[in-house]
Amino acid sequence: MRSLLKGRSAWSDRIEVDIGDDAAVVVPAPERSLVMTCDTMVETVHFLRQTMSCRDIGWKLLTSNLSDIAAMGGTPTFALLSIAVPFSWQTEEIQEIYRGLYQCADENRVTLVGGDTVSTPGPLTLSLTLLGEVSPGNALRRSSAKPGDVVFVTGTVGDSAAGLYLLLHHPQLKEDFPTLVKAHTRPAAQVSIGKWLAESGFNPACDDISDGIAGEAWEIAEASGVKLVIEQEKLPLTAACKEVAKMAEMDPYEWAWFGGEDYQLIGTIRPDGWQQLRQAALEENILITAIGRVEAGEPCVEKETAGKRMSLQQKGYNHFADR
Amino acid sequence: MRSLLKGRSAWSDRIEVDIGDDAAVVVPAPERSLVMTCDTMVETVHFLRQTMSCRDIGWKLLTSNLSDIAAMGGTPTFALLSIAVPFSWQTEEIQEIYRGLYQCADENRVTLVGGDTVSTPGPLTLSLTLLGEVSPGNALRRSSAKPGDVVFVTGTVGDSAAGLYLLLHHPQLKEDFPTLVKAHTRPAAQVSIGKWLAESGFNPACDDISDGIAGEAWEIAEASGVKLVIEQEKLPLTAACKEVAKMAEMDPYEWAWFGGEDYQLIGTIRPDGWQQLRQAALEENILITAIGRVEAGEPCVEKETAGKRMSLQQKGYNHFADR
């Protein structure tokens, strides 16, 4: 265990008892609420050795949790990592996972303060709990969407699924599409936009895109009791994503709707808020795109394409497993 | 997932965003530090279907984390559960695990506020993160033992290992030894004694007995830079534990030293603190026993038996696995 702490940085001066005792103790920031989330990754279900290096695994595990904190508008702070290690994995490989985790933690000023390491006869299983902070009452909820809101998305979508397609089916081409591969193996969470939204005063709805835009839009629609109408042609797809889709004879929009793991934010905000948000994103050099609108009605998501509307199915697909 | 929340109670009025959004949000108690720990249980490594019912699994997972919070002197508050479920487990069985968890949570006023549910081709793997609170500066550390301190232990030790022995080798006898079986399947953490120790002003050292007294005493000795001398005859063993050991032709003290999972507390406190602690435990009807003393010297643990001292090995054994 101790060897796994090499390379770890402590980013907080509020740690009272650090990793190594029965539990860690920290002093919460005054006048801040505590945000907490937990995400698990299982080898063969969430990643394959052929698609992800050890460092990628550690990096992406933290990103998936950062993305949940971002979707609440929080600032990430402390992490605990539980890892169940199969006999077939070498200590050096596990150290590499921690190195990837520490790289991502350092970029986001997150400190690993605890966890558990056990053995397993099954696949490598990693579970990370991430804490964060947000001003009381400011956390972004899925339930805040209101008719008249603009639906927006950060960054581009579909790249992660395109990258995974390449890694699974055309690994020899991965150097031709480095941004797609990176979108899948080294995604970044949209923490700064999330913080802006939380402090904006507009009470936007927000969700992170871990399972594809379709599923996340449905979650907002159901939690808010509204209809989301999304114009497919406005979805921000990269040229690289479209190129790989063409090569694969697949529809790149399917990747955007259902591919997932983009770790962008989708949200809704009233029109004057949208103007301010677009300006703030421009100043921080972050791409943000209006993709639709919120209407009153039975909770659902409609896709608008070439002027026609159709209801959009809720579920994405699972790349590796049947369950 | 929603069906798994049936039977859950919310014990806090400080929950800002409850389970069901991207992350939970709570308001920390003012003037309190935050304690956090994480424990993982893997089927076949930490339990077997033949020894633990589904409810037992949920109960014990929370207890193992409560015990870590108790060893810091904290008051438990919020939990997040990550569970990787094999295809062979039925939904009803998973619901039973949650019911056992909720029973233990209700007894300790803990609220489940989040988690993750994924599938796995491997064994059932459960990882729980538990938060708690403690007054700033009062958390109990392993490093606080000083020469002259009394070494104490709460409750009795060895019962969990004796119970496991029965369940593995003589399941037909389990109704004859209900306290031993319960010690293994439904252990209770010593939260109230932990809190007393933290608020006592004596700055005691403390550790919980998850891996046997030997290993925990070694952790205190090494963290504090002292020698712990423990008198074997003073270890609090039950008559039932001794009876099963006799039947099994095993040494009950081996179970106490190395068996683990007793979830009692071992600690050290200066002699006047010990008098007060004994009185406080008496008033709460909690058994507490002085089992040795702290001496200056190279960090180690010595076992004293029949007036003779010998150094005690550090490691316990693993009941199910080789690693």
Short mmCIF file of N, CA and C in Angstrom, two decimals, chain B residues 47-110:
data_model
loop_
_atom_site.label_atom_id
_atom_site.label_comp_id
_atom_site.label_asym_id
_atom_site.label_seq_id
_atom_site.Cartn_x
_atom_site.Cartn_y
_atom_site.Cartn_z
N PHE B 47 -16.18 -13.02 2.57
CA PHE B 47 -17.32 -13.79 3.07
C PHE B 47 -17.69 -14.86 2.07
N LEU B 48 -18.43 -15.85 2.55
CA LEU B 48 -18.95 -16.89 1.69
C LEU B 48 -20.47 -16.92 1.84
N ARG B 49 -21.15 -17.35 0.80
CA ARG B 49 -22.60 -17.47 0.89
C ARG B 49 -23.01 -18.40 2.02
N GLN B 50 -22.21 -19.43 2.28
CA GLN B 50 -22.58 -20.39 3.32
C GLN B 50 -22.43 -19.83 4.74
N THR B 51 -21.65 -18.76 4.89
CA THR B 51 -21.46 -18.22 6.24
C THR B 51 -22.26 -16.95 6.51
N MET B 52 -22.69 -16.27 5.46
CA MET B 52 -23.34 -14.97 5.66
C MET B 52 -24.62 -14.89 4.82
N SER B 53 -25.72 -14.53 5.44
CA SER B 53 -26.94 -14.25 4.69
C SER B 53 -26.78 -12.91 3.98
N CYS B 54 -27.68 -12.63 3.04
CA CYS B 54 -27.62 -11.35 2.34
C CYS B 54 -27.73 -10.18 3.31
N ARG B 55 -28.65 -10.29 4.26
CA ARG B 55 -28.78 -9.19 5.23
C ARG B 55 -27.52 -9.02 6.07
N ASP B 56 -26.92 -10.16 6.42
CA ASP B 56 -25.67 -10.09 7.18
C ASP B 56 -24.60 -9.32 6.41
N ILE B 57 -24.53 -9.57 5.10
CA ILE B 57 -23.50 -8.92 4.28
C ILE B 57 -23.65 -7.40 4.34
N GLY B 58 -24.88 -6.93 4.16
CA GLY B 58 -25.13 -5.49 4.21
C GLY B 58 -24.84 -4.90 5.59
N TRP B 59 -25.27 -5.62 6.60
CA TRP B 59 -25.04 -5.17 7.98
C TRP B 59 -23.54 -5.06 8.27
N LYS B 60 -22.82 -6.13 7.93
CA LYS B 60 -21.40 -6.19 8.32
C LYS B 60 -20.56 -5.20 7.52
N LEU B 61 -20.93 -4.96 6.27
CA LEU B 61 -20.20 -3.97 5.47
C LEU B 61 -20.26 -2.61 6.16
N LEU B 62 -21.43 -2.24 6.62
CA LEU B 62 -21.54 -0.94 7.30
C LEU B 62 -20.81 -0.97 8.64
N THR B 63 -20.93 -2.08 9.37
CA THR B 63 -20.24 -2.16 10.66
C THR B 63 -18.74 -2.00 10.51
N SER B 64 -18.17 -2.60 9.48
CA SER B 64 -16.71 -2.50 9.33
C SER B 64 -16.30 -1.04 9.12
N ASN B 65 -17.14 -0.27 8.46
CA ASN B 65 -16.85 1.15 8.28
C ASN B 65 -17.16 1.95 9.55
N LEU B 66 -18.26 1.61 10.22
CA LEU B 66 -18.59 2.27 11.50
C LEU B 66 -17.44 2.10 12.47
N SER B 67 -16.83 0.93 12.43
CA SER B 67 -15.74 0.64 13.36
C SER B 67 -14.54 1.55 13.10
N ASP B 68 -14.29 1.87 11.84
CA ASP B 68 -13.21 2.81 11.52
C ASP B 68 -13.54 4.21 12.04
N ILE B 69 -14.80 4.62 11.88
CA ILE B 69 -15.21 5.93 12.40
C ILE B 69 -15.11 5.94 13.93
N ALA B 70 -15.54 4.81 14.56
CA ALA B 70 -15.45 4.70 16.02
C ALA B 70 -14.00 4.82 16.49
N ALA B 71 -13.09 4.20 15.74
CA ALA B 71 -11.67 4.23 16.12
C ALA B 71 -11.08 5.62 16.01
N MET B 72 -11.76 6.53 15.30
CA MET B 72 -11.32 7.93 15.24
C MET B 72 -12.07 8.78 16.27
N GLY B 73 -13.04 8.18 16.96
CA GLY B 73 -13.85 8.93 17.92
C GLY B 73 -14.98 9.71 17.27
N GLY B 74 -15.34 9.34 16.05
CA GLY B 74 -16.31 10.13 15.29
C GLY B 74 -17.75 9.66 15.46
N THR B 75 -18.67 10.51 15.05
CA THR B 75 -20.09 10.20 14.96
C THR B 75 -20.43 9.98 13.50
N PRO B 76 -20.88 8.78 13.12
CA PRO B 76 -21.15 8.50 11.71
C PRO B 76 -22.36 9.27 11.20
N THR B 77 -22.34 9.64 9.92
CA THR B 77 -23.42 10.46 9.37
C THR B 77 -23.96 9.92 8.03
N PHE B 78 -23.13 9.96 6.99
CA PHE B 78 -23.62 9.65 5.63
C PHE B 78 -22.79 8.54 4.98
N ALA B 79 -23.47 7.72 4.16
CA ALA B 79 -22.79 6.61 3.49
C ALA B 79 -23.07 6.63 2.00
N LEU B 80 -22.10 6.13 1.22
CA LEU B 80 -22.27 5.88 -0.21
C LEU B 80 -21.90 4.43 -0.47
N LEU B 81 -22.74 3.71 -1.21
CA LEU B 81 -22.48 2.30 -1.47
C LEU B 81 -22.29 2.04 -2.95
N SER B 82 -21.14 1.46 -3.28
CA SER B 82 -20.90 0.99 -4.63
C SER B 82 -20.98 -0.52 -4.64
N ILE B 83 -21.73 -1.06 -5.57
CA ILE B 83 -21.93 -2.52 -5.59
C ILE B 83 -21.80 -3.04 -7.01
N ALA B 84 -20.90 -4.01 -7.19
CA ALA B 84 -20.73 -4.68 -8.48
C ALA B 84 -21.37 -6.05 -8.37
N VAL B 85 -22.42 -6.26 -9.18
CA VAL B 85 -23.30 -7.42 -9.03
C VAL B 85 -23.06 -8.44 -10.13
N PRO B 86 -22.76 -9.69 -9.77
CA PRO B 86 -22.62 -10.76 -10.78
C PRO B 86 -23.99 -11.11 -11.37
N PHE B 87 -23.97 -11.66 -12.57
CA PHE B 87 -25.20 -12.04 -13.24
C PHE B 87 -25.99 -13.07 -12.44
N SER B 88 -25.27 -13.88 -11.65
CA SER B 88 -25.93 -14.98 -10.94
C SER B 88 -26.72 -14.53 -9.72
N TRP B 89 -26.54 -13.29 -9.30
CA TRP B 89 -27.29 -12.81 -8.12
C TRP B 89 -28.64 -12.26 -8.55
N GLN B 90 -29.65 -12.60 -7.79
CA GLN B 90 -31.01 -12.14 -8.08
C GLN B 90 -31.25 -10.76 -7.46
N THR B 91 -32.16 -10.02 -8.08
CA THR B 91 -32.52 -8.69 -7.57
C THR B 91 -32.97 -8.77 -6.12
N GLU B 92 -33.76 -9.81 -5.80
CA GLU B 92 -34.27 -9.95 -4.43
C GLU B 92 -33.12 -10.12 -3.43
N GLU B 93 -32.08 -10.81 -3.85
CA GLU B 93 -30.93 -10.99 -2.95
C GLU B 93 -30.21 -9.65 -2.72
N ILE B 94 -30.11 -8.87 -3.77
CA ILE B 94 -29.47 -7.56 -3.63
C ILE B 94 -30.31 -6.66 -2.72
N GLN B 95 -31.63 -6.74 -2.89
CA GLN B 95 -32.51 -5.97 -2.01
C GLN B 95 -32.30 -6.36 -0.55
N GLU B 96 -32.09 -7.65 -0.31
CA GLU B 96 -31.84 -8.11 1.06
C GLU B 96 -30.54 -7.52 1.62
N ILE B 97 -29.54 -7.40 0.79
CA ILE B 97 -28.28 -6.77 1.24
C ILE B 97 -28.56 -5.34 1.69
N TYR B 98 -29.33 -4.62 0.88
CA TYR B 98 -29.67 -3.24 1.25
C TYR B 98 -30.49 -3.21 2.54
N ARG B 99 -31.39 -4.20 2.71
CA ARG B 99 -32.19 -4.21 3.94
C ARG B 99 -31.30 -4.38 5.17
N GLY B 100 -30.33 -5.26 5.07
CA GLY B 100 -29.39 -5.44 6.19
C GLY B 100 -28.59 -4.17 6.44
N LEU B 101 -28.20 -3.52 5.36
CA LEU B 101 -27.47 -2.25 5.48
C LEU B 101 -28.36 -1.20 6.17
N TYR B 102 -29.61 -1.12 5.76
CA TYR B 102 -30.51 -0.11 6.34
C TYR B 102 -30.77 -0.39 7.83
N GLN B 103 -30.88 -1.68 8.19
CA GLN B 103 -31.06 -2.00 9.62
C GLN B 103 -29.91 -1.42 10.45
N CYS B 104 -28.71 -1.69 9.98
CA CYS B 104 -27.52 -1.20 10.71
C CYS B 104 -27.46 0.33 10.64
N ALA B 105 -27.84 0.89 9.49
CA ALA B 105 -27.81 2.35 9.34
C ALA B 105 -28.80 3.00 10.30
N ASP B 106 -29.99 2.41 10.42
CA ASP B 106 -31.00 2.97 11.31
C ASP B 106 -30.53 2.93 12.77
N GLU B 107 -29.90 1.84 13.15
CA GLU B 107 -29.42 1.74 14.54
C GLU B 107 -28.35 2.78 14.84
N ASN B 108 -27.68 3.25 13.80
CA ASN B 108 -26.59 4.20 14.00
C ASN B 108 -26.89 5.58 13.42
N ARG B 109 -28.14 5.78 13.02
CA ARG B 109 -28.58 7.08 12.48
C ARG B 109 -27.70 7.53 11.31
N VAL B 110 -27.38 6.57 10.44
CA VAL B 110 -26.61 6.85 9.23
C VAL B 110 -27.57 6.90 8.04
#
